[in-house]
């Protein structure tokens, strides 16, 4: 029967309802308060004052959390403080509570289960939070209480105060001495260490163990959730937990503490199960949870490592199968295939582990037995998507030559792939099937994936990061990831023709939830995992090796790689035992040659620009010319190119249009030089160009408006100029579908010449079409090669000098390298234009670039192969002299012995090969050296040519001394033909004519 009476109107109802509610609240309060004080952990009462306890109890009683099993969320008006009160006290309920905030950045978490397991009370502090006030009395009292505790030495107190001030106000308001000191000790242990530190302490309270997990730069979102899920899968009973993030100098520090009921947590019961849990906890910084394949951990008991391998295998399969049918082989369909057939998926994981288990015996037999079973299961599938998915994953496993999967402290997954796999899988969209790389690596980690592709055993190339802002953006970039990195590596191979190292490139694709710093560190360290040799072999003891030789990889910076990344990578290489850590990454801020500071890439671009303008009949030192650029004042290549144009050609250089990612500026009379220089020096975007410095018809716009976006996206096409320098922008900005937009209404190009400061700005077809319309294009492989040449000379210094020695001579060394870069750029530019004129413009410049690169690289490979069958380079006087000529004068004059004792012999051979090939081809033109080498051997042809150069030098001296009337013409004839003629005669070729 209802407690409400039937009369009295609304006023009576309200009074009666109020009485009933009050009676219920009184009854609930009477029942709940004693239970609350009897069952909440004692630590809760130590860190939550009476006002908070009252608020929590009011919420619990009014919401009926315990009796009616309701879930209550209380959020502060500012939205950054959240309290969740929910029924149940198990670890599953903890996971559910943390899951509600998976997308939030949690700075503090206080997580409690009642002793009887009937309720959870979890409070969170979310970002952003204000800074701690060190003058506040509560902060002063906290530091003083630590002083008085004796838990820290007197000389540690100041450092502790600095540490505490990096926390949130919640860390001060709920301050507890012992916990804060534990955090401080963990912070000092983790300092300058990117590994995750896991610490277990038993019987910290009767029957309870504490697990602490600490790390620098913790993931901003979802970390504590992943820890709770792992503890739940391991059967651990979490009674309470805490998490705190401190904004410490140089990056954040995070620490999580879990208090487990020892008797109810089987993972703590023996050493093997604990070590398994410990290893998985240490992986979570580098792991992205929430993936559908995590079902295998939840339902099948797979480890974090096994799930991560499956994620990597799915990503690899998608990368290549999407090329066969992007609609059928979506990322979703590939993952769904693996979930639909768990037995096959488990079998493939088993085969992979059998192949690479460092403790395994009879690995090959074990792997084959598993694969035989899996193939039988796959053969029974009727769905083609499923069959192809598992076929490619099997190929992924059997064509992996090394992996860091079994290394205990890895930061991600790395796989050294056999390039032979590319012949057996569909080509990634946009790749060239008949030009396979020498080798490639695949990387997978927390919200990122990446490839490193190279075209020679010893290779150099930049590391590029591609961040994405949405899932759709990530999927689009993912579909072309391997195509992009292979195209860049191929361009790099052509570009590296002047140096010992072959071409390579790495591209890291970072998802919208990813972190660039974490991805870069993961890839660099994972690469070191599988290229650093062990004491007794070419790989570390826990890296099973199917390659059989040591690999030397050199890296350089590219988009989104910062000086701090470079310093970290070099230091990490040093710690990991890489033989030449200073050479591992170029463009080091102090002990390297920073590309942006010295403008090394732009230097070569402007040399090419000067030669190209000359081809158009423009002398830039005398004639005015118009130029447009992409990349903006903040960009390395574009910013320095503008400075060089203004410095070398003054007002003759009319920079009419500049665009970057954030805006565009246009002035038909040329943008004001002073304002451009100001923007470059201040590293500001072009949208900040002062409109008051514009001339008639000029405009500037940011990308924050539709008009600004339109101007940014079209100005490089529509602005009229003599020269276009694309020095920034995504690959194939001008492509097969839009190249006509570069033409003016009358069909003529908007720029007569292009010097590519950015690689693959044009698609191959777009480049061809524009050349057909009369555009002269100096391709990136030629035009912007000086950046990588500079990096190679930085490596040379790193191999011969200590850091201290290099710093002592850095200014002199850099000046010499810059002189060399000018020579290398001008030599190639002039040869290309000579060949272009010689063929009557029948071949476009880009075809000449490709032919030139292929010839020099083929010659270098042939010379290196022949040198590998002979003695040491140092023992051959002609080749020794060639090495010294290649080196900057400073090295040759002061450190000759070191050049031949510290630089590896294979590097010296590659140096001789590359320098001899490029030097002779630039001097004598295309084709000649290949023909001569084919008759008498390449190395012998090089030696003969070097000998004849000395003869020609003597002839030149005699001619100059003779005082003949036509000495200049005679010297020109001598330079053009003498070395060729004398070399052929020396090798017996001339006599055969």
Short mmCIF file of C-alpha atoms in Angstrom, two decimals, residues 151 203 292 386 497 574 628 666 766 773 796 897:
data_model
loop_
_atom_site.label_atom_id
_atom_site.label_comp_id
_atom_site.label_asym_id
_atom_site.label_seq_id
_atom_site.Cartn_x
_atom_site.Cartn_y
_atom_site.Cartn_z
CA UNK A 151 63.41 9.86 5.63
CA UNK A 203 53.58 -7.28 3.70
CA UNK A 292 40.08 -5.37 -30.82
CA UNK A 386 40.69 -14.68 -44.60
CA UNK A 497 75.59 9.12 -55.24
CA UNK A 574 76.25 5.18 -26.92
CA UNK A 628 57.89 31.51 -55.42
CA UNK A 666 51.77 37.24 -52.15
CA UNK A 766 52.76 15.34 -63.02
CA UNK A 773 54.78 22.00 -71.22
CA UNK A 796 83.37 11.22 -41.21
CA UNK A 897 96.63 8.27 -39.78
#
